[in-house]
Short mmCIF file of C-alpha atoms in Angstrom, two decimals:
data_model
loop_
_atom_site.label_atom_id
_atom_site.label_comp_id
_atom_site.label_asym_id
_atom_site.label_seq_id
_atom_site.Cartn_x
_atom_site.Cartn_y
_atom_site.Cartn_z
CA SER A 1 0.00 0.00 0.00
CA GLN A 2 1.07 3.61 -0.45
CA GLN A 3 2.02 4.15 3.16
CA GLY A 4 4.62 6.57 4.36
CA GLU A 5 7.16 5.40 6.88
CA GLU A 6 8.46 8.09 9.20
CA ASP A 7 11.93 8.14 10.67
CA PRO A 8 12.98 8.45 13.42
CA GLN A 9 10.18 6.94 15.51
CA ALA A 10 10.99 9.33 18.34
CA LEU A 11 12.98 12.54 18.60
CA SER A 12 13.83 14.62 21.67
CA ILE A 13 15.37 18.07 21.33
CA GLN A 14 15.78 21.29 23.30
CA GLU A 15 13.68 24.34 22.65
CA GLY A 16 15.25 26.51 19.97
CA GLU A 17 16.85 23.61 18.13
CA ASN A 18 15.77 22.41 14.71
CA ALA A 19 13.91 19.13 14.25
CA THR A 20 14.12 17.04 11.11
CA MET A 21 11.81 14.15 10.32
CA ASN A 22 11.99 11.92 7.28
CA CYS A 23 9.41 10.01 5.30
CA SER A 24 9.91 7.25 2.76
CA TYR A 25 7.34 5.72 0.45
CA LYS A 26 7.25 3.04 -2.21
CA THR A 27 5.34 4.03 -5.34
CA SER A 28 4.81 7.13 -7.44
CA ILE A 29 2.73 9.88 -5.91
CA ASN A 30 0.64 12.90 -6.85
CA ASN A 31 1.43 14.74 -3.64
CA LEU A 32 2.62 14.18 -0.10
CA GLN A 33 1.02 15.70 2.98
CA TRP A 34 2.31 16.23 6.51
CA TYR A 35 0.06 16.23 9.55
CA ARG A 36 0.59 16.94 13.25
CA GLN A 37 -1.28 15.25 16.09
CA ASN A 38 -1.18 16.48 19.64
CA SER A 39 -1.59 13.72 22.19
CA GLY A 40 -4.84 11.83 21.66
CA ARG A 41 -6.41 14.50 19.49
CA GLY A 42 -7.29 15.03 15.84
CA LEU A 43 -4.77 15.55 13.08
CA VAL A 44 -3.89 19.03 11.89
CA HIS A 45 -2.87 19.50 8.27
CA LEU A 46 0.52 21.20 8.04
CA ILE A 47 1.56 21.27 4.42
CA LEU A 48 0.99 19.62 1.04
CA ILE A 49 3.77 19.31 -1.50
CA ARG A 50 3.04 18.23 -5.04
CA SER A 51 5.15 15.76 -6.97
CA ASN A 52 6.48 18.51 -9.27
CA GLU A 53 7.67 20.59 -6.33
CA ARG A 54 10.99 20.11 -4.58
CA GLU A 55 10.66 22.39 -1.59
CA LYS A 56 7.92 24.26 0.21
CA HIS A 57 7.86 26.59 3.19
CA SER A 58 5.18 27.52 5.68
CA GLY A 59 6.26 29.65 8.62
CA ARG A 60 8.86 27.66 10.56
CA LEU A 61 8.19 24.55 8.47
CA ARG A 62 10.25 23.49 5.48
CA VAL A 63 9.32 20.41 3.48
CA THR A 64 11.41 18.83 0.76
CA LEU A 65 10.46 16.12 -1.67
CA ASP A 66 12.80 13.91 -3.67
CA THR A 67 10.70 11.75 -5.98
CA SER A 68 13.77 9.95 -7.34
CA LYS A 69 14.55 8.69 -3.84
CA LYS A 70 10.87 8.44 -2.87
CA SER A 71 11.50 10.45 0.25
CA SER A 72 10.44 13.64 1.96
CA SER A 73 11.66 15.57 4.96
CA LEU A 74 9.99 17.96 7.36
CA LEU A 75 12.18 20.54 9.09
CA ILE A 76 10.86 22.55 12.01
CA THR A 77 13.16 25.47 12.78
CA ALA A 78 13.57 27.14 16.17
CA SER A 79 11.37 24.55 17.85
CA ARG A 80 9.06 25.40 20.73
CA ALA A 81 7.59 23.30 23.51
CA ALA A 82 4.23 23.64 21.74
CA ASP A 83 5.67 21.70 18.78
CA THR A 84 5.65 18.57 20.95
CA ALA A 85 3.41 16.18 19.02
CA SER A 86 3.40 13.24 16.64
CA TYR A 87 4.06 14.00 13.00
CA PHE A 88 2.74 11.88 10.13
CA CYS A 89 3.41 11.92 6.43
CA ALA A 90 0.80 10.75 3.95
CA PRO A 91 1.94 10.10 0.39
CA ALA A 92 -1.01 10.28 -1.97
CA ASP A 93 -1.72 9.03 -5.45
CA THR A 94 -4.84 9.82 -7.43
CA GLY A 95 -5.81 6.18 -7.67
CA ARG A 96 -6.69 6.01 -4.01
CA ARG A 97 -9.56 7.43 -2.03
CA ALA A 98 -7.91 7.88 1.31
CA LEU A 99 -4.73 8.90 3.00
CA THR A 100 -2.53 6.17 4.42
CA PHE A 101 -0.37 6.89 7.44
CA GLY A 102 2.66 5.30 9.03
CA SER A 103 3.29 5.18 12.74
CA GLY A 104 4.62 8.72 12.86
CA THR A 105 7.52 10.49 14.53
CA ARG A 106 6.96 11.45 18.16
CA LEU A 107 8.69 14.78 18.76
CA GLN A 108 9.41 15.96 22.28
CA VAL A 109 10.66 19.53 22.66
CA GLN A 110 12.16 20.14 26.08
CA PRO A 111 11.67 23.68 27.44
CA ASP B 1 -16.50 28.91 11.45
CA ALA B 2 -16.86 25.61 13.26
CA GLY B 3 -14.47 22.86 12.35
CA VAL B 4 -15.28 19.18 12.12
CA THR B 5 -17.21 18.09 15.18
CA GLN B 6 -17.56 14.58 16.56
CA SER B 7 -19.69 13.09 19.30
CA PRO B 8 -19.38 11.69 21.81
CA THR B 9 -15.89 12.59 22.97
CA HIS B 10 -15.44 9.42 24.97
CA LEU B 11 -17.37 6.17 25.09
CA ILE B 12 -17.07 2.99 27.11
CA LYS B 13 -18.76 -0.18 25.89
CA THR B 14 -18.55 -3.89 26.64
CA ARG B 15 -17.78 -6.69 24.23
CA GLY B 16 -20.67 -7.64 21.98
CA GLN B 17 -22.38 -4.26 22.19
CA HIS B 18 -23.08 -1.88 19.36
CA VAL B 19 -21.85 1.71 19.04
CA THR B 20 -22.75 4.72 16.89
CA LEU B 21 -20.34 7.58 16.39
CA ARG B 22 -21.33 10.87 14.81
CA CYS B 23 -19.56 13.46 12.73
CA SER B 24 -20.51 16.86 11.35
CA PRO B 25 -18.27 18.14 8.57
CA ILE B 26 -17.19 21.70 7.98
CA SER B 27 -20.00 23.71 6.44
CA GLY B 28 -19.91 23.33 2.68
CA HIS B 29 -17.85 20.14 2.75
CA LYS B 30 -19.52 17.20 1.06
CA SER B 31 -17.03 14.41 1.71
CA VAL B 32 -16.55 12.62 5.01
CA SER B 33 -13.98 9.95 5.77
CA TRP B 34 -13.60 7.76 8.85
CA TYR B 35 -10.32 6.53 10.29
CA GLN B 36 -9.44 4.25 13.19
CA GLN B 37 -6.31 4.95 15.20
CA VAL B 38 -5.14 2.41 17.75
CA LEU B 39 -2.63 3.48 20.36
CA GLY B 40 0.86 3.98 18.99
CA GLN B 41 -0.11 3.71 15.34
CA GLY B 42 -1.20 6.04 12.58
CA PRO B 43 -4.83 6.36 11.48
CA GLN B 44 -6.20 3.61 9.27
CA PHE B 45 -8.85 4.35 6.66
CA ILE B 46 -12.30 2.83 7.21
CA PHE B 47 -14.77 4.57 4.89
CA GLN B 48 -15.22 7.53 2.62
CA TYR B 49 -18.62 9.01 1.76
CA TYR B 50 -19.36 11.67 -0.81
CA GLU B 51 -22.80 12.97 -1.69
CA LYS B 52 -24.34 10.31 0.55
CA GLU B 53 -22.72 7.42 -1.30
CA GLU B 54 -19.90 5.16 -0.18
CA ARG B 55 -16.90 5.95 -2.35
CA GLY B 56 -14.22 3.97 -0.61
CA ARG B 57 -13.77 1.27 2.01
CA GLY B 58 -10.71 0.14 3.89
CA ASN B 59 -9.82 -3.32 5.08
CA PHE B 60 -12.34 -3.58 7.92
CA PRO B 61 -14.91 -6.32 8.65
CA ASP B 62 -18.60 -6.02 7.87
CA ARG B 63 -19.24 -5.21 11.53
CA PHE B 64 -18.27 -1.69 10.52
CA SER B 65 -20.80 0.34 8.56
CA ALA B 66 -21.48 3.99 7.93
CA ARG B 67 -23.85 6.35 6.25
CA GLN B 68 -24.05 9.99 5.25
CA PHE B 69 -27.13 12.10 5.62
CA PRO B 70 -28.57 14.81 3.32
CA ASN B 71 -26.91 17.49 5.47
CA TYR B 72 -23.58 15.68 4.89
CA SER B 73 -23.20 14.61 8.51
CA SER B 74 -22.21 11.00 9.00
CA GLU B 75 -22.53 8.09 11.38
CA LEU B 76 -20.13 5.21 11.90
CA ASN B 77 -21.67 2.05 13.34
CA VAL B 78 -19.77 -0.85 14.81
CA ASN B 79 -21.60 -4.06 15.78
CA ALA B 80 -20.51 -6.92 18.03
CA LEU B 81 -17.69 -4.92 19.58
CA LEU B 82 -14.37 -6.61 20.23
CA LEU B 83 -11.62 -5.57 22.61
CA GLY B 84 -9.52 -4.74 19.56
CA ASP B 85 -12.01 -2.09 18.48
CA SER B 86 -10.75 0.13 21.28
CA ALA B 87 -9.27 3.11 19.48
CA LEU B 88 -9.59 6.78 18.61
CA TYR B 89 -12.07 7.15 15.76
CA LEU B 90 -11.39 10.15 13.58
CA CYS B 91 -13.64 11.83 11.10
CA ALA B 92 -12.25 14.00 8.32
CA SER B 93 -14.08 16.24 5.89
CA SER B 94 -13.03 17.72 2.60
CA LEU B 95 -14.64 20.02 0.11
CA THR B 96 -15.07 17.58 -2.74
CA GLN B 97 -14.70 13.93 -3.41
CA VAL B 98 -11.28 13.10 -2.16
CA LYS B 99 -8.85 12.97 -5.02
CA LEU B 100 -6.07 13.39 -2.51
CA THR B 101 -5.38 16.84 -3.83
CA ASP B 102 -7.88 18.17 -1.33
CA THR B 103 -6.85 18.91 2.21
CA GLN B 104 -8.67 16.75 4.72
CA TYR B 105 -9.72 18.44 7.95
CA PHE B 106 -9.89 16.17 10.95
CA GLY B 107 -12.18 16.32 13.96
CA PRO B 108 -10.99 15.80 17.54
CA GLY B 109 -12.02 12.15 17.49
CA THR B 110 -14.09 9.83 19.65
CA ARG B 111 -12.16 7.69 22.13
CA LEU B 112 -13.85 4.27 22.28
CA THR B 113 -12.93 1.84 25.03
CA VAL B 114 -14.26 -1.71 24.85
CA LEU B 115 -14.14 -3.68 28.11
#
């Protein structure tokens, strides 16, 4: 299935540091989306990057996409304690009806 | 504007019982999807409804069913509950039929515990 696999599974950093999370997938995609989930709550859409884009920015977020390597990365700069959450990538192809998620990266930002 | 709303927030049931979960999409959104998220894993797709018709189904048993109403709200029904059905059930809405170019907006979820 077209499921993203996030790496690392867990990440602990100090406030102010940058956090980088990676996502790998297996087949060709139309776009790839990143979501954040605070503990036990709903997912919040962060950013969508299309297959013909290589990099996208949104505030402190920077997403890259390398379709030749079938991988994406999410960089959070100048992290804050409020960034503590699980982060999921969802690679998407137009042949499917739903997003598929991996197990996510659990980010802990220490104040 | 209100986001996606789900009810109830929490629910405790016993094995063998039936449960109904409810979801109201963002105003103007016509597509609703349901996901199940067990502890420590990512959400898994259950159903997608668009314009009151089922448009997609994940790998879940027939004990799971859903429907969408004329106002685009949706219900997820689970019969003969098993311990393994304990999970966070998430509802997501999007503007159109999900072609995966549309952003999906998730509700806060319903936490179901089966004892």
